[in-house]
Every structure is written in C-alpha cells, then in structure tokens.
C-alpha cells in the first residue's frame, strides 16, 4: 500500500527460506520446467495481513483451480512468501524465486517500497509481476516496466474517485485530515486539487504524526471548520483511529467522513457504528453481482470472510495471466504480456478493465458509503454502492505519462 515504514514482525533470519511455503495445486511438486509457477509475495503477519496474506494465497489458488490446475497440459504450482514490509527481504526472495525456483510470475506485493524494489528485479530478469496491493503511481509512471502491471488501484484513483463523486453529490466544503509523511501529503494534495477543480472549497488542512494515538485536536479543528466533508487521508491504523475517534466526537450528522483509502477489513475492525456513512472508492466489492457472490462463497469457506479488493485483485490478475498463457501457447514473458494487454480483463470483480501501454489497469470503480448498523442485513454487508465511476476519469492521461514505454 503506501510506501511507509512498517514495523518488523519477524527476525530477518529464516525470512527468505522458512516463510516461503510451497503450495502445490493440481498435480503436485512438478519441476518448474514442466509447468507454470506462480509466487505470491505478501504480508503474512504484519499490518496488512488481514487485507492480503493468507487470503491472497487462497485467491490465487482459486484462480488456479478454475483452470483445472493445469495450463498447456502442464501443472500450475504456487509458492508464497512473507516480505515483512522489508524491501531487502522481498527482493532476495523474488530473486531466488526467479533464478533458482522457476517462478514465472509474482503477484500481490503489498507495500509500495517493496513493490518498487521487486519491479526492478522483474525488469532485470524479464519476468512478470502483477501488483494487486501497492498504490504508488511510480509503478506505472517514472518506474514503469514492460514486465509489470498495476492491477487493482492507485492512490491517484482512490482520492480522485472519492473527491469527484462526493463533490458531485453536493459535498462542496471540505476539511482534510492527513498523515504527515509523503503518502498522506500526496493524498491530501490530490484531494485538494480535485475538490477545487470540481467547484468545491478546502476549509482547512491539518497533518498528524504517523501512528498517532490522539486525534482530538485535529478533529476539533475539523468540527470548527463547518466543512460538510472531512477527508481522512492516511492509512491502516491511523485511518481506524481517526474514524473511531470521529465517532466518539459525534461527527456524522451534518458532517460526513470521506476515507481516501479504506478496506473491508478496516470497516470490520471499526464496526458499523463508528464507520457508518463514510464515503470511499472501491475497485470491487464482494456483493457486486452473482459472480462475485459465488467466488466469495468459495473464498469464505477457506478464509472465514469475504475478500478485500486487494485479494480480489490477486484472483483477477492470476486468472487473466493464466488465460493469456493459454492464448499465447507459451510462458514466455513478452508473449504473455502482449496477450494480457490485447485481451480484455474478464472476471466478475473487474468492470470495463484493460491494461494500458504503461502497465496500468484502467477500470471502472464505485463510490460506496458505509451502511448504518440498521441498514446492514447480514455479516459483512457493509457498503451501499452510490454510483459507478468511469475508469478513464481515474487514470492520468497517457499524454501526461512519465513512463518510458509510452510513445510521446
């Protein structure tokens, strides 16, 4: 997700080997040369483990099972590893996967700093990497790669989607509460730009320290601003703390919250009483359609809850990759990527999605609002879908691209 510094959760020793779990699907323990091998690089026990982790591995496995466990008549195998939010650990693991373990494609990769390190290795090795969980625009801007795809979302898309849609719904006067580091500042700047461009105004902006425990002074400023919308421009524990304390302050009557980055598991941690009526942008939701509900039933049987949009992105990216391998009749990275870019993305979680020249998946997203406790009719029934946001409005124009792959 954001490129913030995360806490260590395990000692570095044993990371690259002990936590790399080999998970065979279909015909087991095949030699890499005899089939396709997929590596899920994720967070098994850290701050994004609920939103990625085991669920990302199971999402990949379900995509493999949909293919019958084989492609081109050969078995598909799966390995997974925990990068611990450390670029050095993630890099060494991926290098080993590509060099000695025959991994053809790496998927997921929560944490932007890890993702950028992995992107460099994949470019060097001419191997594919499909990023479901990191949001930094650098992956498909200045540091883009012919072998990388940013699958699910960007910070640009989420802030632009929420701010545009909420202003259109009548929320003209905003106050921004953001974390005081690069990720939060970028979210705040993007939000301010969109609000003003759409005819709204910024009543004030305040920055809080990372991992803040007390948001009282910031929320009092937000209340005093008389803004209709209070934008929460941070991530993880800071988002949960800010929204929880906003509920304790009674914010939610004439003032509504808009979260620039919020996941289903965050809402679950908060509870509907605290999170209710918060606006957010989501690329997918488990209760979107019959197809997403059918997938969720299988996923929930293994993980115990519906997928986050990051985990749904892992499923979608692995599915599309395997379809492209089949269409290309090859596992060659260049041939498969060409097919992936030429084929429309076809799965229940992806709305009008395709891969651009810069490796960005452009997709329609949805403005959602968290339900009140009274509106929720079942476990995990958390969102009202307010409107659909066209994908082209959530991606920077290719004419503004810094990606060397984009022809001027």
GROMACS .gro file of C-alpha atoms in nm, residues 10-403:
model
  394
   10UNK     CA    1   0.995  -1.147   1.239
   11UNK     CA    2   1.371  -1.168   1.257
   12UNK     CA    3   1.541  -1.144   0.923
   13UNK     CA    4   1.688  -1.491   0.962
   14UNK     CA    5   1.465  -1.759   0.814
   15UNK     CA    6   1.258  -1.499   0.627
   16UNK     CA    7   1.364  -1.591   0.276
   17UNK     CA    8   1.351  -1.965   0.333
   18UNK     CA    9   1.138  -2.057   0.632
   19UNK     CA   10   0.840  -1.846   0.536
   20UNK     CA   11   0.841  -1.942   0.170
   21UNK     CA   12   0.568  -2.202   0.173
   22UNK     CA   13   0.545  -2.431  -0.125
   23UNK     CA   14   0.183  -2.492  -0.209
   24UNK     CA   15   0.113  -2.724  -0.498
   25UNK     CA   16  -0.213  -2.712  -0.688
   26UNK     CA   17  -0.334  -2.978  -0.931
   27UNK     CA   18  -0.052  -3.222  -0.997
   28UNK     CA   19   0.188  -3.170  -0.709
   29UNK     CA   20   0.559  -3.091  -0.688
   30UNK     CA   21   0.624  -3.051  -1.058
   31UNK     CA   22   0.955  -2.929  -1.182
   32UNK     CA   23   0.925  -2.562  -1.286
   33UNK     CA   24   1.032  -2.651  -1.638
   34UNK     CA   25   0.729  -2.878  -1.665
   35UNK     CA   26   0.462  -2.618  -1.595
   36UNK     CA   27   0.375  -2.271  -1.470
   37UNK     CA   28   0.485  -2.146  -1.128
   38UNK     CA   29   0.323  -1.850  -0.951
   39UNK     CA   30   0.476  -1.671  -0.649
   40UNK     CA   31   0.251  -1.482  -0.405
   41UNK     CA   32   0.467  -1.224  -0.227
   42UNK     CA   33   0.257  -1.092   0.059
   43UNK     CA   34   0.229  -0.995   0.427
   44UNK     CA   35   0.154  -1.298   0.644
   45UNK     CA   36   0.162  -1.140   0.991
   46UNK     CA   37   0.210  -0.764   0.960
   47UNK     CA   38  -0.014  -0.460   0.940
   48UNK     CA   39  -0.177  -0.563   0.609
   49UNK     CA   40  -0.201  -0.937   0.677
   50UNK     CA   41  -0.581  -0.932   0.716
   51UNK     CA   42  -0.626  -0.748   0.387
   52UNK     CA   43  -0.370  -0.960   0.195
   53UNK     CA   44  -0.174  -1.254   0.345
   54UNK     CA   45  -0.341  -1.592   0.361
   55UNK     CA   46  -0.641  -1.455   0.172
   56UNK     CA   47  -0.420  -1.351  -0.120
   57UNK     CA   48  -0.273  -1.702  -0.137
   58UNK     CA   49  -0.620  -1.859  -0.136
   59UNK     CA   50  -0.741  -1.612  -0.401
   60UNK     CA   51  -0.454  -1.718  -0.628
   61UNK     CA   52  -0.526  -2.083  -0.558
   62UNK     CA   53  -0.895  -2.041  -0.651
   63UNK     CA   54  -0.793  -1.886  -0.985
   64UNK     CA   55  -0.564  -2.184  -1.050
   65UNK     CA   56  -0.840  -2.429  -0.962
   66UNK     CA   57  -1.075  -2.256  -1.208
   67UNK     CA   58  -0.823  -2.351  -1.478
   68UNK     CA   59  -0.836  -2.712  -1.362
   69UNK     CA   60  -0.489  -2.690  -1.207
   70UNK     CA   61  -0.317  -2.712  -1.547
   71UNK     CA   62  -0.238  -2.493  -1.845
   72UNK     CA   63  -0.094  -2.602  -2.182
   73UNK     CA   64  -0.125  -2.956  -2.048
   74UNK     CA   65   0.120  -2.885  -1.765
   75UNK     CA   66   0.061  -2.840  -1.390
   76UNK     CA   67   0.034  -2.499  -1.223
   77UNK     CA   68   0.216  -2.469  -0.890
   78UNK     CA   69   0.210  -2.200  -0.625
   79UNK     CA   70   0.465  -2.070  -0.376
   80UNK     CA   71   0.418  -1.792  -0.122
   81UNK     CA   72   0.643  -1.580   0.095
   82UNK     CA   73   0.627  -1.305   0.356
   83UNK     CA   74   0.828  -0.991   0.274
   84UNK     CA   75   0.774  -0.843   0.625
   85UNK     CA   76   0.744  -0.499   0.462
   86UNK     CA   77   1.120  -0.508   0.404
   87UNK     CA   78   1.246  -0.430   0.050
   88UNK     CA   79   1.565  -0.629   0.116
   89UNK     CA   80   1.375  -0.941   0.224
   90UNK     CA   81   1.123  -0.912  -0.058
   91UNK     CA   82   1.399  -0.858  -0.315
   92UNK     CA   83   1.610  -1.155  -0.205
   93UNK     CA   84   1.305  -1.382  -0.203
   94UNK     CA   85   1.193  -1.279  -0.551
   95UNK     CA   86   1.546  -1.305  -0.693
   96UNK     CA   87   1.567  -1.662  -0.559
   97UNK     CA   88   1.223  -1.745  -0.700
   98UNK     CA   89   1.317  -1.619  -1.046
   99UNK     CA   90   1.676  -1.753  -1.050
  100UNK     CA   91   1.654  -2.096  -0.891
  101UNK     CA   92   1.290  -2.189  -0.829
  102UNK     CA   93   1.148  -2.133  -1.176
  103UNK     CA   94   0.879  -1.883  -1.077
  104UNK     CA   95   0.720  -1.731  -1.389
  105UNK     CA   96   0.513  -1.452  -1.230
  106UNK     CA   97   0.496  -1.278  -0.891
  107UNK     CA   98   0.165  -1.136  -0.763
  108UNK     CA   99   0.019  -0.922  -0.480
  109UNK     CA  100   0.316  -0.734  -0.313
  110UNK     CA  101   0.157  -0.507  -0.051
  111UNK     CA  102   0.383  -0.210   0.039
  112UNK     CA  103   0.497   0.035  -0.226
  113UNK     CA  104   0.868   0.038  -0.133
  114UNK     CA  105   0.884  -0.343  -0.160
  115UNK     CA  106   0.691  -0.328  -0.488
  116UNK     CA  107   0.934  -0.081  -0.645
  117UNK     CA  108   1.230  -0.299  -0.545
  118UNK     CA  109   1.061  -0.608  -0.692
  119UNK     CA  110   0.975  -0.417  -1.010
  120UNK     CA  111   1.347  -0.354  -1.066
  121UNK     CA  112   1.433  -0.723  -1.029
  122UNK     CA  113   1.149  -0.832  -1.258
  123UNK     CA  114   1.266  -0.586  -1.522
  124UNK     CA  115   1.624  -0.715  -1.494
  125UNK     CA  116   1.516  -1.081  -1.514
  126UNK     CA  117   1.247  -1.020  -1.780
  127UNK     CA  118   0.990  -1.189  -1.557
  128UNK     CA  119   0.633  -1.081  -1.493
  129UNK     CA  120   0.499  -0.918  -1.176
  130UNK     CA  121   0.132  -0.827  -1.120
  131UNK     CA  122   0.080  -0.578  -0.836
  132UNK     CA  123  -0.258  -0.606  -0.666
  133UNK     CA  124  -0.186  -0.430  -0.336
  134UNK     CA  125   0.060  -0.137  -0.370
  135UNK     CA  126  -0.086   0.203  -0.459
  136UNK     CA  127   0.213   0.415  -0.560
  137UNK     CA  128   0.177   0.571  -0.904
  138UNK     CA  129   0.554   0.533  -0.959
  139UNK     CA  130   0.494   0.170  -1.064
  140UNK     CA  131   0.325   0.287  -1.383
  141UNK     CA  132   0.478   0.633  -1.409
  142UNK     CA  133   0.855   0.703  -1.391
  143UNK     CA  134   0.947   0.349  -1.278
  144UNK     CA  135   0.716   0.157  -1.512
  145UNK     CA  136   0.830  -0.171  -1.665
  146UNK     CA  137   0.739  -0.379  -1.971
  147UNK     CA  138   0.700  -0.671  -1.728
  148UNK     CA  139   0.490  -0.504  -1.456
  149UNK     CA  140   0.116  -0.442  -1.423
  150UNK     CA  141  -0.051  -0.228  -1.154
  151UNK     CA  142  -0.368  -0.428  -1.124
  152UNK     CA  143  -0.615  -0.301  -0.868
  153UNK     CA  144  -0.585   0.067  -0.773
  154UNK     CA  145  -0.361   0.371  -0.734
  155UNK     CA  146  -0.366   0.643  -0.469
  156UNK     CA  147  -0.448   0.880  -0.757
  157UNK     CA  148  -0.758   0.679  -0.848
  158UNK     CA  149  -0.894   0.646  -0.495
  159UNK     CA  150  -0.856   1.012  -0.398
  160UNK     CA  151  -0.982   1.130  -0.736
  161UNK     CA  152  -1.278   0.891  -0.730
  162UNK     CA  153  -1.399   0.984  -0.383
  163UNK     CA  154  -1.343   1.359  -0.410
  164UNK     CA  155  -1.504   1.392  -0.754
  165UNK     CA  156  -1.808   1.184  -0.666
  166UNK     CA  157  -1.870   1.342  -0.325
  167UNK     CA  158  -1.849   1.698  -0.464
  168UNK     CA  159  -2.093   1.593  -0.735
  169UNK     CA  160  -2.325   1.460  -0.463
  170UNK     CA  161  -2.325   1.808  -0.306
  171UNK     CA  162  -2.032   1.790  -0.062
  172UNK     CA  163  -1.867   2.120  -0.161
  173UNK     CA  164  -1.687   2.232   0.157
  174UNK     CA  165  -1.403   2.005   0.271
  175UNK     CA  166  -1.157   1.974   0.557
  176UNK     CA  167  -0.857   1.741   0.509
  177UNK     CA  168  -0.701   1.540   0.792
  178UNK     CA  169  -0.384   1.377   0.659
  179UNK     CA  170  -0.077   1.193   0.786
  180UNK     CA  171   0.244   1.396   0.793
  181UNK     CA  172   0.460   1.197   0.550
  182UNK     CA  173   0.485   1.154   0.173
  183UNK     CA  174   0.189   0.918   0.132
  184UNK     CA  175  -0.054   1.136   0.332
  185UNK     CA  176   0.071   1.457   0.176
  186UNK     CA  177   0.017   1.316  -0.174
  187UNK     CA  178  -0.336   1.204  -0.086
  188UNK     CA  179  -0.411   1.547   0.061
  189UNK     CA  180  -0.271   1.729  -0.243
  190UNK     CA  181  -0.463   1.507  -0.487
  191UNK     CA  182  -0.783   1.555  -0.288
  192UNK     CA  183  -0.744   1.934  -0.275
  193UNK     CA  184  -0.674   1.954  -0.648
  194UNK     CA  185  -0.986   1.755  -0.738
  195UNK     CA  186  -1.218   1.931  -0.492
  196UNK     CA  187  -1.118   2.275  -0.623
  197UNK     CA  188  -1.133   2.164  -0.988
  198UNK     CA  189  -1.490   2.042  -0.937
  199UNK     CA  190  -1.606   2.369  -0.781
  200UNK     CA  191  -1.560   2.283  -0.414
  201UNK     CA  192  -1.350   2.456  -0.148
  202UNK     CA  193  -1.100   2.349   0.118
  203UNK     CA  194  -1.189   2.491   0.460
  204UNK     CA  195  -0.860   2.371   0.609
  205UNK     CA  196  -0.594   2.102   0.613
  206UNK     CA  197  -0.414   1.957   0.914
  207UNK     CA  198  -0.137   1.699   0.924
  208UNK     CA  199  -0.099   1.449   1.210
  209UNK     CA  200   0.212   1.249   1.304
  210UNK     CA  201   0.246   0.890   1.187
  211UNK     CA  202   0.095   0.631   1.423
  212UNK     CA  203  -0.091   0.900   1.618
  213UNK     CA  204  -0.291   0.787   1.920
  214UNK     CA  205  -0.483   1.108   1.991
  215UNK     CA  206  -0.674   1.284   1.713
  216UNK     CA  207  -0.873   1.513   1.944
  217UNK     CA  208  -0.711   1.844   1.848
  218UNK     CA  209  -0.727   1.763   1.477
  219UNK     CA  210  -1.092   1.659   1.492
  220UNK     CA  211  -1.184   1.974   1.690
  221UNK     CA  212  -1.034   2.179   1.406
  222UNK     CA  213  -1.234   1.977   1.156
  223UNK     CA  214  -1.556   2.030   1.351
  224UNK     CA  215  -1.487   2.402   1.389
  225UNK     CA  216  -1.434   2.443   1.015
  226UNK     CA  217  -1.803   2.374   0.948
  227UNK     CA  218  -1.696   2.163   0.650
  228UNK     CA  219  -1.955   1.926   0.509
  229UNK     CA  220  -1.691   1.661   0.433
  230UNK     CA  221  -1.392   1.560   0.647
  231UNK     CA  222  -1.140   1.375   0.430
  232UNK     CA  223  -0.930   1.113   0.608
  233UNK     CA  224  -0.606   1.095   0.406
  234UNK     CA  225  -0.394   0.833   0.581
  235UNK     CA  226  -0.373   0.453   0.602
  236UNK     CA  227  -0.401   0.147   0.825
  237UNK     CA  228  -0.411   0.205   1.199
  238UNK     CA  229  -0.420   0.583   1.160
  239UNK     CA  230  -0.736   0.558   0.948
  240UNK     CA  231  -0.903   0.329   1.201
  241UNK     CA  232  -0.806   0.554   1.496
  242UNK     CA  233  -0.920   0.873   1.322
  243UNK     CA  234  -1.258   0.733   1.221
  244UNK     CA  235  -1.316   0.570   1.560
  245UNK     CA  236  -1.241   0.894   1.744
  246UNK     CA  237  -1.454   1.095   1.497
  247UNK     CA  238  -1.749   0.879   1.600
  248UNK     CA  239  -1.672   0.947   1.968
  249UNK     CA  240  -1.678   1.321   1.890
  250UNK     CA  241  -2.023   1.284   1.737
  251UNK     CA  242  -1.908   1.364   1.384
  252UNK     CA  243  -2.153   1.218   1.135
  253UNK     CA  244  -2.457   1.445   1.148
  254UNK     CA  245  -2.414   1.748   0.923
  255UNK     CA  246  -2.052   1.646   0.867
  256UNK     CA  247  -1.964   1.329   0.676
  257UNK     CA  248  -1.634   1.143   0.656
  258UNK     CA  249  -1.464   1.053   0.329
  259UNK     CA  250  -1.185   0.796   0.355
  260UNK     CA  251  -0.922   0.818   0.083
  261UNK     CA  252  -0.804   0.459   0.150
  262UNK     CA  253  -1.032   0.218   0.337
  263UNK     CA  254  -1.057  -0.161   0.314
  264UNK     CA  255  -1.335  -0.400   0.406
  265UNK     CA  256  -1.123  -0.534   0.693
  266UNK     CA  257  -1.076  -0.178   0.824
  267UNK     CA  258  -1.454  -0.131   0.834
  268UNK     CA  259  -1.487  -0.463   1.014
  269UNK     CA  260  -1.229  -0.357   1.274
  270UNK     CA  261  -1.408  -0.025   1.327
  271UNK     CA  262  -1.761  -0.164   1.340
  272UNK     CA  263  -2.052  -0.001   1.157
  273UNK     CA  264  -2.138   0.227   1.450
  274UNK     CA  265  -1.805   0.409   1.406
  275UNK     CA  266  -1.762   0.378   1.029
  276UNK     CA  267  -2.123   0.442   0.919
  277UNK     CA  268  -2.186   0.690   0.637
  278UNK     CA  269  -1.814   0.717   0.546
  279UNK     CA  270  -1.763   0.765   0.172
  280UNK     CA  271  -1.493   0.566  -0.007
  281UNK     CA  272  -1.392   0.449  -0.355
  282UNK     CA  273  -1.363   0.075  -0.420
  283UNK     CA  274  -1.248  -0.108  -0.735
  284UNK     CA  275  -1.461  -0.407  -0.633
  285UNK     CA  276  -1.690  -0.540  -0.359
  286UNK     CA  277  -1.781  -0.897  -0.272
  287UNK     CA  278  -2.156  -0.829  -0.310
  288UNK     CA  279  -2.137  -0.664  -0.655
  289UNK     CA  280  -2.302  -0.936  -0.865
  290UNK     CA  281  -2.379  -1.308  -0.886
  291UNK     CA  282  -2.022  -1.386  -0.996
  292UNK     CA  283  -1.857  -1.206  -0.703
  293UNK     CA  284  -2.101  -1.368  -0.461
  294UNK     CA  285  -2.024  -1.714  -0.600
  295UNK     CA  286  -1.649  -1.653  -0.566
  296UNK     CA  287  -1.698  -1.517  -0.214
  297UNK     CA  288  -1.881  -1.832  -0.107
  298UNK     CA  289  -1.575  -2.042  -0.205
  299UNK     CA  290  -1.330  -1.791  -0.058
  300UNK     CA  291  -1.522  -1.759   0.269
  301UNK     CA  292  -1.521  -2.136   0.316
  302UNK     CA  293  -1.139  -2.119   0.332
  303UNK     CA  294  -1.065  -1.780   0.487
  304UNK     CA  295  -1.371  -1.720   0.703
  305UNK     CA  296  -1.480  -1.391   0.547
  306UNK     CA  297  -1.525  -1.219   0.210
  307UNK     CA  298  -1.222  -1.096   0.012
  308UNK     CA  299  -1.090  -0.742   0.031
  309UNK     CA  300  -1.049  -0.567  -0.302
  310UNK     CA  301  -0.675  -0.641  -0.279
  311UNK     CA  302  -0.740  -1.016  -0.253
  312UNK     CA  303  -0.999  -0.998  -0.531
  313UNK     CA  304  -0.727  -0.830  -0.738
  314UNK     CA  305  -0.492  -1.123  -0.681
  315UNK     CA  306  -0.760  -1.365  -0.804
  316UNK     CA  307  -0.830  -1.147  -1.107
  317UNK     CA  308  -0.462  -1.099  -1.200
  318UNK     CA  309  -0.375  -1.470  -1.173
  319UNK     CA  310  -0.685  -1.565  -1.373
  320UNK     CA  311  -0.602  -1.321  -1.653
  321UNK     CA  312  -0.237  -1.428  -1.657
  322UNK     CA  313  -0.329  -1.797  -1.696
  323UNK     CA  314  -0.580  -1.714  -1.971
  324UNK     CA  315  -0.303  -1.522  -2.152
  325UNK     CA  316  -0.059  -1.815  -2.115
  326UNK     CA  317  -0.320  -2.037  -2.275
  327UNK     CA  318  -0.391  -1.788  -2.556
  328UNK     CA  319  -0.019  -1.730  -2.624
  329UNK     CA  320   0.053  -2.106  -2.605
  330UNK     CA  321   0.367  -2.003  -2.417
  331UNK     CA  322   0.504  -1.896  -2.079
  332UNK     CA  323   0.749  -1.653  -2.243
  333UNK     CA  324   0.712  -1.322  -2.056
  334UNK     CA  325   0.698  -1.099  -2.364
  335UNK     CA  326   0.446  -1.320  -2.544
  336UNK     CA  327   0.223  -1.350  -2.236
  337UNK     CA  328   0.234  -0.977  -2.162
  338UNK     CA  329   0.139  -0.898  -2.520
  339UNK     CA  330  -0.167  -1.123  -2.484
  340UNK     CA  331  -0.255  -0.977  -2.144
  341UNK     CA  332  -0.256  -0.626  -2.292
  342UNK     CA  333  -0.454  -0.725  -2.601
  343UNK     CA  334  -0.720  -0.927  -2.418
  344UNK     CA  335  -1.000  -0.757  -2.218
  345UNK     CA  336  -0.994  -0.843  -1.849
  346UNK     CA  337  -1.292  -1.069  -1.793
  347UNK     CA  338  -1.383  -1.161  -1.436
  348UNK     CA  339  -1.673  -1.073  -1.202
  349UNK     CA  340  -1.469  -0.821  -1.000
  350UNK     CA  341  -1.342  -0.617  -1.298
  351UNK     CA  342  -1.564  -0.356  -1.460
  352UNK     CA  343  -1.462  -0.246  -1.812
  353UNK     CA  344  -1.098  -0.320  -1.734
  354UNK     CA  345  -0.797  -0.327  -1.966
  355UNK     CA  346  -0.417  -0.289  -1.939
  356UNK     CA  347  -0.268   0.028  -2.087
  357UNK     CA  348   0.073   0.065  -2.251
  358UNK     CA  349   0.220   0.188  -1.920
  359UNK     CA  350   0.107  -0.127  -1.736
  360UNK     CA  351  -0.183   0.041  -1.553
  361UNK     CA  352  -0.513  -0.144  -1.540
  362UNK     CA  353  -0.781   0.115  -1.613
  363UNK     CA  354  -1.110   0.002  -1.460
  364UNK     CA  355  -1.444   0.146  -1.355
  365UNK     CA  356  -1.471   0.185  -0.978
  366UNK     CA  357  -1.757   0.254  -0.738
  367UNK     CA  358  -1.835   0.528  -0.490
  368UNK     CA  359  -1.953   0.346  -0.177
  369UNK     CA  360  -2.090   0.462   0.156
  370UNK     CA  361  -2.060   0.253   0.471
  371UNK     CA  362  -2.401   0.136   0.588
  372UNK     CA  363  -2.554   0.222   0.921
  373UNK     CA  364  -2.597  -0.071   1.164
  374UNK     CA  365  -2.971  -0.065   1.083
  375UNK     CA  366  -2.911  -0.090   0.707
  376UNK     CA  367  -2.681  -0.393   0.731
  377UNK     CA  368  -2.879  -0.714   0.683
  378UNK     CA  369  -2.608  -0.980   0.714
  379UNK     CA  370  -2.246  -1.030   0.824
  380UNK     CA  371  -2.006  -0.824   0.605
  381UNK     CA  372  -2.300  -0.638   0.444
  382UNK     CA  373  -2.116  -0.309   0.485
  383UNK     CA  374  -2.150  -0.092   0.173
  384UNK     CA  375  -2.417   0.094  -0.017
  385UNK     CA  376  -2.298   0.146  -0.375
  386UNK     CA  377  -2.379   0.510  -0.458
  387UNK     CA  378  -2.255   0.530  -0.817
  388UNK     CA  379  -2.015   0.387  -1.075
  389UNK     CA  380  -1.710   0.599  -1.164
  390UNK     CA  381  -1.574   0.563  -1.521
  391UNK     CA  382  -1.221   0.424  -1.527
  392UNK     CA  383  -1.086   0.683  -1.769
  393UNK     CA  384  -1.160   0.957  -1.514
  394UNK     CA  385  -0.949   0.772  -1.254
  395UNK     CA  386  -0.629   0.746  -1.458
  396UNK     CA  387  -0.392   1.021  -1.563
  397UNK     CA  388  -0.392   1.081  -1.940
  398UNK     CA  389  -0.119   0.898  -2.130
  399UNK     CA  390  -0.021   1.236  -2.270
  400UNK     CA  391   0.090   1.328  -1.914
  401UNK     CA  392   0.274   1.000  -1.858
  402UNK     CA  393   0.631   0.984  -1.729
  403UNK     CA  394   0.654   0.617  -1.833
   0.00000   0.00000   0.00000
